Every structure is written in structure tokens, then in C-alpha cells.
mmCIF file with all atom_site columns, C-alpha atoms in Angstrom:
data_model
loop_
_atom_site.group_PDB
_atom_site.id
_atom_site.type_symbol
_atom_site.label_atom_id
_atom_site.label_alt_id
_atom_site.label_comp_id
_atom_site.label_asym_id
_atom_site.label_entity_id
_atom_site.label_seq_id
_atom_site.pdbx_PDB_ins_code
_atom_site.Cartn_x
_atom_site.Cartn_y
_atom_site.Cartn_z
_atom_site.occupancy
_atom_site.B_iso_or_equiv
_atom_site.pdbx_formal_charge
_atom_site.auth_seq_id
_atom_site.auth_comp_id
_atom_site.auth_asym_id
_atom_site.auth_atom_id
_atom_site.pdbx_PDB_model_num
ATOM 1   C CA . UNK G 1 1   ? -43.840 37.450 -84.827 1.00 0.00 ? 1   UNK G CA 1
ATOM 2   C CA . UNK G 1 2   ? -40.376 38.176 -86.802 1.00 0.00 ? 2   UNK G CA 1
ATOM 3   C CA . UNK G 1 3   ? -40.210 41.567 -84.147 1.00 0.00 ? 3   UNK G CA 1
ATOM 4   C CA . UNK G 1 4   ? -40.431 39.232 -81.037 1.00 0.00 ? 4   UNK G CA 1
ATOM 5   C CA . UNK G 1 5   ? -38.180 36.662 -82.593 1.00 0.00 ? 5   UNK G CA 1
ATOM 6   C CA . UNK G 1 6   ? -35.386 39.253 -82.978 1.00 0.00 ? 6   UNK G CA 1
ATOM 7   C CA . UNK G 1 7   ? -35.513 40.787 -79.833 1.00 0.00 ? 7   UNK G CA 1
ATOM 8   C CA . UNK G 1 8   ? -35.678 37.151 -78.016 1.00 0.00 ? 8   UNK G CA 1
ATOM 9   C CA . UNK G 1 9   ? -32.384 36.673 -80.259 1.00 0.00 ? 9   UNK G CA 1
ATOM 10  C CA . UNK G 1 10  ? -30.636 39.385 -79.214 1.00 0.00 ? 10  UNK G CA 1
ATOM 11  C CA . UNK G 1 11  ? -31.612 38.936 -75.747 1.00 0.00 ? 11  UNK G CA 1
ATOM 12  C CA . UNK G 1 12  ? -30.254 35.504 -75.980 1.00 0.00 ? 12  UNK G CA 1
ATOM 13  C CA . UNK G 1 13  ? -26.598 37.132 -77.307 1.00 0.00 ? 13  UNK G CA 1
ATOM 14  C CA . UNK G 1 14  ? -26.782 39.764 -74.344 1.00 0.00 ? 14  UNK G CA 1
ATOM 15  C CA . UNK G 1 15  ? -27.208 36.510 -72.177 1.00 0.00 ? 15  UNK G CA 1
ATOM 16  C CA . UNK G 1 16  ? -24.488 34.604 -73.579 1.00 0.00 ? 16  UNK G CA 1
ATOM 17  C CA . UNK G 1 17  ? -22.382 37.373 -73.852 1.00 0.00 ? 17  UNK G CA 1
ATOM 18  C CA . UNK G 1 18  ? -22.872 38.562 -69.503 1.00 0.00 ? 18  UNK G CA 1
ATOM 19  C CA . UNK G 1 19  ? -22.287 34.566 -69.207 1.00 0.00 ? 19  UNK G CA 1
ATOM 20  C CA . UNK G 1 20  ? -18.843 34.805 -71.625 1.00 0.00 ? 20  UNK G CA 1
ATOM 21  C CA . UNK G 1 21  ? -17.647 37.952 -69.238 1.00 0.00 ? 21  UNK G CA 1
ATOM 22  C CA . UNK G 1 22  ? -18.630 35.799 -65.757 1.00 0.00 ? 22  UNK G CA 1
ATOM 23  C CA . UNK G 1 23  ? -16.612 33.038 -66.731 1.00 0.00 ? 23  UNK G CA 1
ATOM 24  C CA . UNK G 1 24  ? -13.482 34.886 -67.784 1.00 0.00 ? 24  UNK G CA 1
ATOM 25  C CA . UNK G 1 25  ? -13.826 37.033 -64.715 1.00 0.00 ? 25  UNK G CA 1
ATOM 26  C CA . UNK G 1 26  ? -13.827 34.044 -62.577 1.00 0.00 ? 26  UNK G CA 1
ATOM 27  C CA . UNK G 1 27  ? -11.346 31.689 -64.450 1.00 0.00 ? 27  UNK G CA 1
ATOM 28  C CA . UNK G 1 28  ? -9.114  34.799 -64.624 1.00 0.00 ? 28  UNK G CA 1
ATOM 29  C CA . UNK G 1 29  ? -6.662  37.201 -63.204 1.00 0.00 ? 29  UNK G CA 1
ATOM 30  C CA . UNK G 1 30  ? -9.022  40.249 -62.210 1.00 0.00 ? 30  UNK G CA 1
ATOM 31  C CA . UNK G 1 31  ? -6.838  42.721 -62.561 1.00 0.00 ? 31  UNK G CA 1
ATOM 32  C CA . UNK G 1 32  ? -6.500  45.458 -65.404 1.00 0.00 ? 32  UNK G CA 1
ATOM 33  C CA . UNK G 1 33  ? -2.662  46.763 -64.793 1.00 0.00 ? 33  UNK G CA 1
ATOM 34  C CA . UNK G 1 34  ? -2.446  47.206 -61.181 1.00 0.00 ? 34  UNK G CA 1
ATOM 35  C CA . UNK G 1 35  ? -3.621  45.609 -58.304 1.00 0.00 ? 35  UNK G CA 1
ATOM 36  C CA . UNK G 1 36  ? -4.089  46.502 -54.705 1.00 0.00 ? 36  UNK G CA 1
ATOM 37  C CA . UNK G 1 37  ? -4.126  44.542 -51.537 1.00 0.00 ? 37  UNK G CA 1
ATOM 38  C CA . UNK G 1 38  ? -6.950  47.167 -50.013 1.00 0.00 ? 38  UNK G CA 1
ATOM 39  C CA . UNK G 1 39  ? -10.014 45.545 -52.652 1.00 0.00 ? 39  UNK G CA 1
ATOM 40  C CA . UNK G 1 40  ? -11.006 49.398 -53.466 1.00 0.00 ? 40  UNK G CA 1
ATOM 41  C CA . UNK G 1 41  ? -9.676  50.102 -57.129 1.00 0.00 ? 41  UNK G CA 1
ATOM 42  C CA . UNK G 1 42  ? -6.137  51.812 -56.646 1.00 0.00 ? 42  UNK G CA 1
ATOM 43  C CA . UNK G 1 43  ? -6.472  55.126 -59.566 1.00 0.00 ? 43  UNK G CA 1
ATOM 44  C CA . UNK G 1 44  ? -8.423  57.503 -59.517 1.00 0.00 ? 44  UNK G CA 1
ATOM 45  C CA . UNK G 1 45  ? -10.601 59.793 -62.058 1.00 0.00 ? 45  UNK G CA 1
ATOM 46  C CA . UNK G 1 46  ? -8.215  62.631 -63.102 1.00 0.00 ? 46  UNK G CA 1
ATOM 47  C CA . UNK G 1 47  ? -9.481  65.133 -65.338 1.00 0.00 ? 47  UNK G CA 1
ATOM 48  C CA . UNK G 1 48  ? -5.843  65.649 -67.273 1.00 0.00 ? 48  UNK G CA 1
ATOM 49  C CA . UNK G 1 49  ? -5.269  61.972 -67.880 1.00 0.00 ? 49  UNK G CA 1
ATOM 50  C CA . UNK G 1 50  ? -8.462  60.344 -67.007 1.00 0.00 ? 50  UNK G CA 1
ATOM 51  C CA . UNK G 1 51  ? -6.788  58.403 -64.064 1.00 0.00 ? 51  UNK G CA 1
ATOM 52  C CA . UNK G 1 52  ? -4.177  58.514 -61.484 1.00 0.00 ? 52  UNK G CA 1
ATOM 53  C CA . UNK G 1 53  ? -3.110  56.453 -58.836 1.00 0.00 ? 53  UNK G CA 1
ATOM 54  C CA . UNK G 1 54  ? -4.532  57.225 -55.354 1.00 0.00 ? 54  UNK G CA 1
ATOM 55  C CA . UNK G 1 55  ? -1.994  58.816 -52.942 1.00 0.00 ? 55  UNK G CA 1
ATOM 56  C CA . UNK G 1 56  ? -0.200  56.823 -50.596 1.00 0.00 ? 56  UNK G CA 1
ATOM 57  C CA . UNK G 1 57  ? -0.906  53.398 -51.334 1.00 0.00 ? 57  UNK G CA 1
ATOM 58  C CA . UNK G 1 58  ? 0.937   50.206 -53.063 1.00 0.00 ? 58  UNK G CA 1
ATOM 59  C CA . UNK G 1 59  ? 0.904   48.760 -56.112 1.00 0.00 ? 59  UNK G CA 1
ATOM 60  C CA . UNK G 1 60  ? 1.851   45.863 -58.057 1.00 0.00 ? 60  UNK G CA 1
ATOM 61  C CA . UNK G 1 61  ? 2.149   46.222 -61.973 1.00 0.00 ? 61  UNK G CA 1
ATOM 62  C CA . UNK G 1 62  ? 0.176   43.328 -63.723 1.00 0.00 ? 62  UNK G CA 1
ATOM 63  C CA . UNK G 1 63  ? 2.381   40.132 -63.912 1.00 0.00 ? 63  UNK G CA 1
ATOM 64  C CA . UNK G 1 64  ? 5.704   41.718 -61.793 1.00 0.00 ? 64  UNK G CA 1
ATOM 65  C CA . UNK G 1 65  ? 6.473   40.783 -58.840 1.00 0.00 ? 65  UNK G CA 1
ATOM 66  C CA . UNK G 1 66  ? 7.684   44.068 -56.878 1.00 0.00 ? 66  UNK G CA 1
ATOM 67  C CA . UNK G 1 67  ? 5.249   46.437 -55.336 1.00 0.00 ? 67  UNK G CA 1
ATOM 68  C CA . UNK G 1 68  ? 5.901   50.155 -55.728 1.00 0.00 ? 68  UNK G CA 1
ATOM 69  C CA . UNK G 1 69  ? 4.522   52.704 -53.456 1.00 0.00 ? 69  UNK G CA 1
ATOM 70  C CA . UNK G 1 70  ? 3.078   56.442 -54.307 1.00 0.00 ? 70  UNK G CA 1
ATOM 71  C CA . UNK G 1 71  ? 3.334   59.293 -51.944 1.00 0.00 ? 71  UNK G CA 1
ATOM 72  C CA . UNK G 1 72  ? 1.301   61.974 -51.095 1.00 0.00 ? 72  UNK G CA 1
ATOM 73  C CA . UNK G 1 73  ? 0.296   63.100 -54.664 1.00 0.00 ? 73  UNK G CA 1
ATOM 74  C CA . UNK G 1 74  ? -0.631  59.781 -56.341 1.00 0.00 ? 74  UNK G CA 1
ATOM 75  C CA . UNK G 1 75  ? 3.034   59.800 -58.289 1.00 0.00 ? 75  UNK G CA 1
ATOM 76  C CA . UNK G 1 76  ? 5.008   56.731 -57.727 1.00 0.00 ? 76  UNK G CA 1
ATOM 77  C CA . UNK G 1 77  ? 8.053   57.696 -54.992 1.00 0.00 ? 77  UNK G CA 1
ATOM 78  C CA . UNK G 1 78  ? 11.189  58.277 -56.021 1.00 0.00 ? 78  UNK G CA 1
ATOM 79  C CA . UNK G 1 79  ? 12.014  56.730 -52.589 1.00 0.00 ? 79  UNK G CA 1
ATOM 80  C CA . UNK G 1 80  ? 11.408  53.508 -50.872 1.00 0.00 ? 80  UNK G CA 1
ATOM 81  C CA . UNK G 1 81  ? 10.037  55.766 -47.963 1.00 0.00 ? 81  UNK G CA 1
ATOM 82  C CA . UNK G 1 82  ? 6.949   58.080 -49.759 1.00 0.00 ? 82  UNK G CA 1
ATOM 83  C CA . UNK G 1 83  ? 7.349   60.680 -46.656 1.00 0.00 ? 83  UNK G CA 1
ATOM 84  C CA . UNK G 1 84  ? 11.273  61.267 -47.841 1.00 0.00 ? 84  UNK G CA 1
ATOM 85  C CA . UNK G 1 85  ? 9.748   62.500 -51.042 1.00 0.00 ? 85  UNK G CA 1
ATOM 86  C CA . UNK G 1 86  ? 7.889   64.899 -49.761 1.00 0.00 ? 86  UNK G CA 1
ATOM 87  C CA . UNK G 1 87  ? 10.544  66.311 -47.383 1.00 0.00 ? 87  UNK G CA 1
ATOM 88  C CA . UNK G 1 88  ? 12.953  66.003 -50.663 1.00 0.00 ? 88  UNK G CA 1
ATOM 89  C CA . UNK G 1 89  ? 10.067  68.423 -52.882 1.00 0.00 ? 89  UNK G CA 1
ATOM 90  C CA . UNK G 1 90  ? 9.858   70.507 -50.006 1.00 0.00 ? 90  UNK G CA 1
ATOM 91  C CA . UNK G 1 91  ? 13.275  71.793 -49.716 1.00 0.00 ? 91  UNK G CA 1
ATOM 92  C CA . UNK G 1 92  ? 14.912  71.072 -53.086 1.00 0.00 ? 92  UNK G CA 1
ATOM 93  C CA . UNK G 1 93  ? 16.574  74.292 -54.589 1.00 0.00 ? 93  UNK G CA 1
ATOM 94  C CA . UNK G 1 94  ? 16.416  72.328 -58.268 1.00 0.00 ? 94  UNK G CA 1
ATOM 95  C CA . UNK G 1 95  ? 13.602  69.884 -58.953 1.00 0.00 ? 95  UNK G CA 1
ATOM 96  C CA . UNK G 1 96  ? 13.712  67.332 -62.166 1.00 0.00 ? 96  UNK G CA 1
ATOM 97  C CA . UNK G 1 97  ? 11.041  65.654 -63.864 1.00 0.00 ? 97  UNK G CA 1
ATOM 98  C CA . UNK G 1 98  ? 10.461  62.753 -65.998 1.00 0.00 ? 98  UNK G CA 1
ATOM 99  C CA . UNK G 1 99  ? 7.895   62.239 -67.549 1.00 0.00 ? 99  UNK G CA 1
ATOM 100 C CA . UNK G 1 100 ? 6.980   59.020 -69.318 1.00 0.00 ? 100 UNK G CA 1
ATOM 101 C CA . UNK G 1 101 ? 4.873   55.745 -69.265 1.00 0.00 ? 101 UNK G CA 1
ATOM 102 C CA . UNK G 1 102 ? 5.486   52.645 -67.784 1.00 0.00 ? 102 UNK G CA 1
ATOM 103 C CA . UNK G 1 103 ? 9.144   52.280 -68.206 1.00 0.00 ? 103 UNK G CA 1
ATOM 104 C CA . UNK G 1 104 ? 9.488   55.319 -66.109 1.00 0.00 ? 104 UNK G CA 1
ATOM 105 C CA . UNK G 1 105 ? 7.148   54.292 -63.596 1.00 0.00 ? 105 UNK G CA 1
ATOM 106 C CA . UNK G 1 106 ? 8.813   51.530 -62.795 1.00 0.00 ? 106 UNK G CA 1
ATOM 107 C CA . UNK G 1 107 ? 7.820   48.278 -64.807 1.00 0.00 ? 107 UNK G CA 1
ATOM 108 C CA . UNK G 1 108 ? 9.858   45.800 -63.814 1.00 0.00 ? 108 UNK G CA 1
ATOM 109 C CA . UNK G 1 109 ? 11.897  47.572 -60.943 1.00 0.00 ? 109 UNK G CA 1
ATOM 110 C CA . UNK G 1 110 ? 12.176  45.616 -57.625 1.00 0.00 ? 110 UNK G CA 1
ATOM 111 C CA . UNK G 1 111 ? 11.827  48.662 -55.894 1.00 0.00 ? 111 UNK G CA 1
ATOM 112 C CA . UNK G 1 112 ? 10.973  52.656 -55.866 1.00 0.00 ? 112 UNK G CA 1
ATOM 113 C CA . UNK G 1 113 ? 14.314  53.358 -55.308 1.00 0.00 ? 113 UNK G CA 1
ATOM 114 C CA . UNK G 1 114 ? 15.166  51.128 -58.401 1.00 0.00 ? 114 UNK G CA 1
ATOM 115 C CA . UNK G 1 115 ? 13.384  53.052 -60.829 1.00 0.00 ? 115 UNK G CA 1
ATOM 116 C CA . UNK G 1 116 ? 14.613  54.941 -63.223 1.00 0.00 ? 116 UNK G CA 1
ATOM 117 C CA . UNK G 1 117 ? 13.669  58.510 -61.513 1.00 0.00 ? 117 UNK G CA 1
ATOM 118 C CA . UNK G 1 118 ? 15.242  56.698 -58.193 1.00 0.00 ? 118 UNK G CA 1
ATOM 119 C CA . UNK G 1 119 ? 18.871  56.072 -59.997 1.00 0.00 ? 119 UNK G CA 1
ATOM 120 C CA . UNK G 1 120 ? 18.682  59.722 -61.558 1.00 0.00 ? 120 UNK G CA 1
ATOM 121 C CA . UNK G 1 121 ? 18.264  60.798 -57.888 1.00 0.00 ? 121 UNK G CA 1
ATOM 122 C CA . UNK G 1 122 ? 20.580  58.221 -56.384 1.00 0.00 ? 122 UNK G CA 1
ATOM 123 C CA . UNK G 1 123 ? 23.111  59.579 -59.314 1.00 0.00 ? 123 UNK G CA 1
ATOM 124 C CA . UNK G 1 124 ? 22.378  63.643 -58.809 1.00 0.00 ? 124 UNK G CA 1
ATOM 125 C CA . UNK G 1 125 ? 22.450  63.419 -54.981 1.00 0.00 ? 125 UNK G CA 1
ATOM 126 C CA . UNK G 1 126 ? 25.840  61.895 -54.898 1.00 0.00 ? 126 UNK G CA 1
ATOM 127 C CA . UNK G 1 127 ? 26.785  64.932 -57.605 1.00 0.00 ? 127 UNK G CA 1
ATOM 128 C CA . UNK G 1 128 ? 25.148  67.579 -56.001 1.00 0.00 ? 128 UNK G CA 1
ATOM 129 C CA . UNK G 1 129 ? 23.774  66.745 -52.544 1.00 0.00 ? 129 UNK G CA 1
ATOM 130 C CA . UNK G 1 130 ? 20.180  66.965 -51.265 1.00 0.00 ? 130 UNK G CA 1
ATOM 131 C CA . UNK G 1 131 ? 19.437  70.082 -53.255 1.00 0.00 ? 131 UNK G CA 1
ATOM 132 C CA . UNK G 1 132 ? 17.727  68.330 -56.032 1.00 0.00 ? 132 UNK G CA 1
ATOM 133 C CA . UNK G 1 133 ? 14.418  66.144 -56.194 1.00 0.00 ? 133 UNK G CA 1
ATOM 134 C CA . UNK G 1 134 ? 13.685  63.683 -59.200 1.00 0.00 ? 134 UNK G CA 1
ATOM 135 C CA . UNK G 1 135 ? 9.727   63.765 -59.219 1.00 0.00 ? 135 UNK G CA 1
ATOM 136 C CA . UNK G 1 136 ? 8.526   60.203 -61.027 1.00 0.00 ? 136 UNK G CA 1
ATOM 137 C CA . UNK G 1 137 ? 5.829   61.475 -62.997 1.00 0.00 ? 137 UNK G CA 1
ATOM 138 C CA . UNK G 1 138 ? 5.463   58.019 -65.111 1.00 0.00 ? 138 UNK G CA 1
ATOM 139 C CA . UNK G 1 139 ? 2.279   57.228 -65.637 1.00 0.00 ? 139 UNK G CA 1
ATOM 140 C CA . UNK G 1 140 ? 1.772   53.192 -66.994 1.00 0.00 ? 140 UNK G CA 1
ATOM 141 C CA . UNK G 1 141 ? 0.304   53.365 -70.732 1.00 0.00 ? 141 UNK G CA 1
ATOM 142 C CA . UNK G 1 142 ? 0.515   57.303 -71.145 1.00 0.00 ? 142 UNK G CA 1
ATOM 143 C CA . UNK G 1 143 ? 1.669   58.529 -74.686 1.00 0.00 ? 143 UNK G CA 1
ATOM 144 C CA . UNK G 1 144 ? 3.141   62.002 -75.825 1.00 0.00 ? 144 UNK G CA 1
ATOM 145 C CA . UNK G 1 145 ? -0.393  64.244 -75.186 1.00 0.00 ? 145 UNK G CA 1
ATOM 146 C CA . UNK G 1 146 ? -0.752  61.984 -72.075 1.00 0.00 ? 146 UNK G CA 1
ATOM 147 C CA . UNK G 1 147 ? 2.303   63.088 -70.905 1.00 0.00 ? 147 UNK G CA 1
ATOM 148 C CA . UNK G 1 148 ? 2.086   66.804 -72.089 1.00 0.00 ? 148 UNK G CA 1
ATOM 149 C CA . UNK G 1 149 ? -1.293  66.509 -70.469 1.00 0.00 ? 149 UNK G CA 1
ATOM 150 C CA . UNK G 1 150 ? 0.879   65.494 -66.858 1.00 0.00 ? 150 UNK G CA 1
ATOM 151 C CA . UNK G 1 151 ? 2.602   68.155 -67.288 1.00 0.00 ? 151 UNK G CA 1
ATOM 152 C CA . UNK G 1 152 ? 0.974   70.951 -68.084 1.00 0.00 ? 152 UNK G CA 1
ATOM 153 C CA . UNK G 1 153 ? -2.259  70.104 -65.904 1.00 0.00 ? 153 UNK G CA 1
ATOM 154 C CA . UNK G 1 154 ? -0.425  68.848 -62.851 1.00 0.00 ? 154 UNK G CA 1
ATOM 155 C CA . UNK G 1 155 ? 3.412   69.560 -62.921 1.00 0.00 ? 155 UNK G CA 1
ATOM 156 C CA . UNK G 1 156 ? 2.743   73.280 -63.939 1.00 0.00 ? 156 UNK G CA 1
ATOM 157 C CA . UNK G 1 157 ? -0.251  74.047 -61.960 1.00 0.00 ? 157 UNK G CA 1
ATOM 158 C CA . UNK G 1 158 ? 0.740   72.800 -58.652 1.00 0.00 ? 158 UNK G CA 1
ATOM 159 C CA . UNK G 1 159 ? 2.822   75.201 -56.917 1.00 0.00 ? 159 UNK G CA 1
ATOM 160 C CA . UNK G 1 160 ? 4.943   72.419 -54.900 1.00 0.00 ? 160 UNK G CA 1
ATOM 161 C CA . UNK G 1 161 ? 6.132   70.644 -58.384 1.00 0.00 ? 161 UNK G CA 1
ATOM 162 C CA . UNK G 1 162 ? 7.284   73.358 -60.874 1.00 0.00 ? 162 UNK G CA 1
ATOM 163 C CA . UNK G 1 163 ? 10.156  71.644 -62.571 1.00 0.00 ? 163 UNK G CA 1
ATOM 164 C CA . UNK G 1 164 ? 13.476  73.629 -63.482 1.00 0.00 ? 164 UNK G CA 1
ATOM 165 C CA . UNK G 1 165 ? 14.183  70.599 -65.698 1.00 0.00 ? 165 UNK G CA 1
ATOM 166 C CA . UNK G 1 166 ? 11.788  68.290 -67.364 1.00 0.00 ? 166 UNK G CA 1
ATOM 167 C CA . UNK G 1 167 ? 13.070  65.096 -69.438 1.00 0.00 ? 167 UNK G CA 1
ATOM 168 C CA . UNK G 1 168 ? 10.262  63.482 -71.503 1.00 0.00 ? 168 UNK G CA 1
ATOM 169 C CA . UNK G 1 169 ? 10.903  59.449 -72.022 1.00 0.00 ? 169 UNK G CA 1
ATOM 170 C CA . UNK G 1 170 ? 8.327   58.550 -74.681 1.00 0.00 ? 170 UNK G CA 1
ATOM 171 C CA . UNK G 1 171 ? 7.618   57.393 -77.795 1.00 0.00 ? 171 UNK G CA 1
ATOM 172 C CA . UNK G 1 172 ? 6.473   53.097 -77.692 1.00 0.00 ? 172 UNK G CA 1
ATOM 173 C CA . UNK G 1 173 ? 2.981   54.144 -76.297 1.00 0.00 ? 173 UNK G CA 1
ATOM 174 C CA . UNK G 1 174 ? 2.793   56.752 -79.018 1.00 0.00 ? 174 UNK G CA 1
ATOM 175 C CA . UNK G 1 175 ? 3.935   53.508 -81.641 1.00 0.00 ? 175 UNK G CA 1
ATOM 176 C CA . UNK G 1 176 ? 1.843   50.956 -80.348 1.00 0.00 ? 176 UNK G CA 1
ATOM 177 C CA . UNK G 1 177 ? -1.441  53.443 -80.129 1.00 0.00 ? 177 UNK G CA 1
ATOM 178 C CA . UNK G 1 178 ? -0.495  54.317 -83.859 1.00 0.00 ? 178 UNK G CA 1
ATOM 179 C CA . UNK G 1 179 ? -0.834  50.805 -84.829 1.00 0.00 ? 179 UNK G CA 1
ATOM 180 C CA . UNK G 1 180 ? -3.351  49.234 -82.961 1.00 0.00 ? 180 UNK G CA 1
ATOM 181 C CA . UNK G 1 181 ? -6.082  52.194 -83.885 1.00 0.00 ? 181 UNK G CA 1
#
């Protein structure tokens, strides 16, 4: 008798918990940190940093209001136009990374172009011409081995990125994982 009470008790918290999640899901955004017009989810399963966006789509960071689109490698563009980045990573003599979380991919910016890999392009194309690319390779909530994981899995492997310069912009994921574990 005491066996089948506990399991009927614990069933009743399994209940009352699936109820709990319903409700929230339906009184509430349903959105983790992105979200995608399309309905499909917009990252995908990457075995370096466990997800990455999907190529070529657009997406909205969680409570901004700007929607930033990624080109043909699941990075957020550099450009408003994805297709310029590619043409840019294809014929750059001198390609620069940054590497970062969400700050470098573009929290808060109105636009691709407005992010912070966009003005470092904006600023070294004016300096230097169309010889150099600025690949955005900010990934929202990534910390130091996230980011070390970025790039040497994908910047390092993949012939068409190989960075002469790399600039890593981290450190408040790193702080904020620290504390909350």
C-alpha cells in the first residue's frame, strides 16, 4: 500500500510539473535566445560548440529589436548582404577574426553592418581597401573554451577561414559561468 501511494505521489508531481511547463509555455515568450520567422529552430548541433546557427537565415536576439542575418557558414555577416561576405573571404589577401560572445555577435546592433566585426571592416577597408575580411565569429553565450573551441575546430580547420589575425573579446561569459555554477 505505502509502494502504490508513493508512486501515485510522484506521478501526481510529474503531472503538476508537465501542467507548470504548459502554462508557462503558453503564457510566455517561446523563445530561448533567438527566434526565427521560418518555425524550424534556427542553430544547429555542432560538435565544437554544441550549436551554431544555420546558414543563411535571420535572426532576432531575444528581447532586441533588429534582425541579423548569417551567411553561408552559419556566422553572423559582417555585411548587410551575406553573399558580399563570401565574395569578401574569397578574395581577401588578410583575413581578421573576432572571436567572442554575444557582444560580438551583435546584441543590440540595428544591423550586420553595425556590429562590431562590421565597424572593424567598415574602419580597415577605408585603411586598406578590399584586401581584408573581418569574419564575425561571435557566438551568443560562448566563454573562453567556447571560443578556443570556434577557433580551433572551425576557424583552423576550414581551409576558406584561416585567420592571419585573430582578436579574442571575452571574459563576462567566463564571469557569469564562474558564479552561477
Amino acid at each position: 500500500m505505502r509502494f502504490f501511494a508513493l508512486i501515485l505521489g510522484f506521478s501526481m508531481l510529474l503531472f503538476l510539473e508537465l501542467v507548470g511547463h504548459l502554462l508557462y509555455y503558453f503564457t510566455h515568450e517561446r523563445t530561448f535566445l533567438w527566434e526565427t520567422t521560418r518555425g524550424i529552430p534556427d542553430t544547429i548541433f555542432n560538435p565544437y560548440t554544441t550549436y551554431f546557427h544555420r546558414p543563411n537565415i535571420k535572426i532576432k536576439m531575444f528581447r532586441y529589436p533588429a534582425w541579423l542575418k548569417t551567411n553561408d557558414y552559419g556566422f553572423v555577416a559582417t555585411f548587410n548582404n551575406p553573399k558580399k561576405d563570401i565574395e569578401f573571404l574569397n578574395t581577401a589577401l588578410v583575413k581578421v577574426a573576432i572571436v567572442g560572445g554575444s557582444t560580438v555577435e551583435g546584441r543590440g546592433a540595428s544591423s550586420n553592418e553595425n556590429t562590431i566585426a562590421g565597424y572593424l571592416q567598415k574602419y580597415l577597408q577605408k585603411r586598406f581597401g578590399s584586401r581584408i575580411f573581418v569574419i564575425n565569429a561571435g557566438l551568443v553565450g560562448s566563454n573562453s573554451y567556447t571560443d578556443y573551441k570556434i577557433f580551433e575546430g572551425i576557424l583552423l580547420r576550414n581551409s576558406k577561414f584561416r585567420p592571419d589575425i585573430v582578436i579574442f573579446f571575452n571574459g563576462r561569459n567566463d564571469v557569469y559561468t564562474f558564479f552561477k555554477y
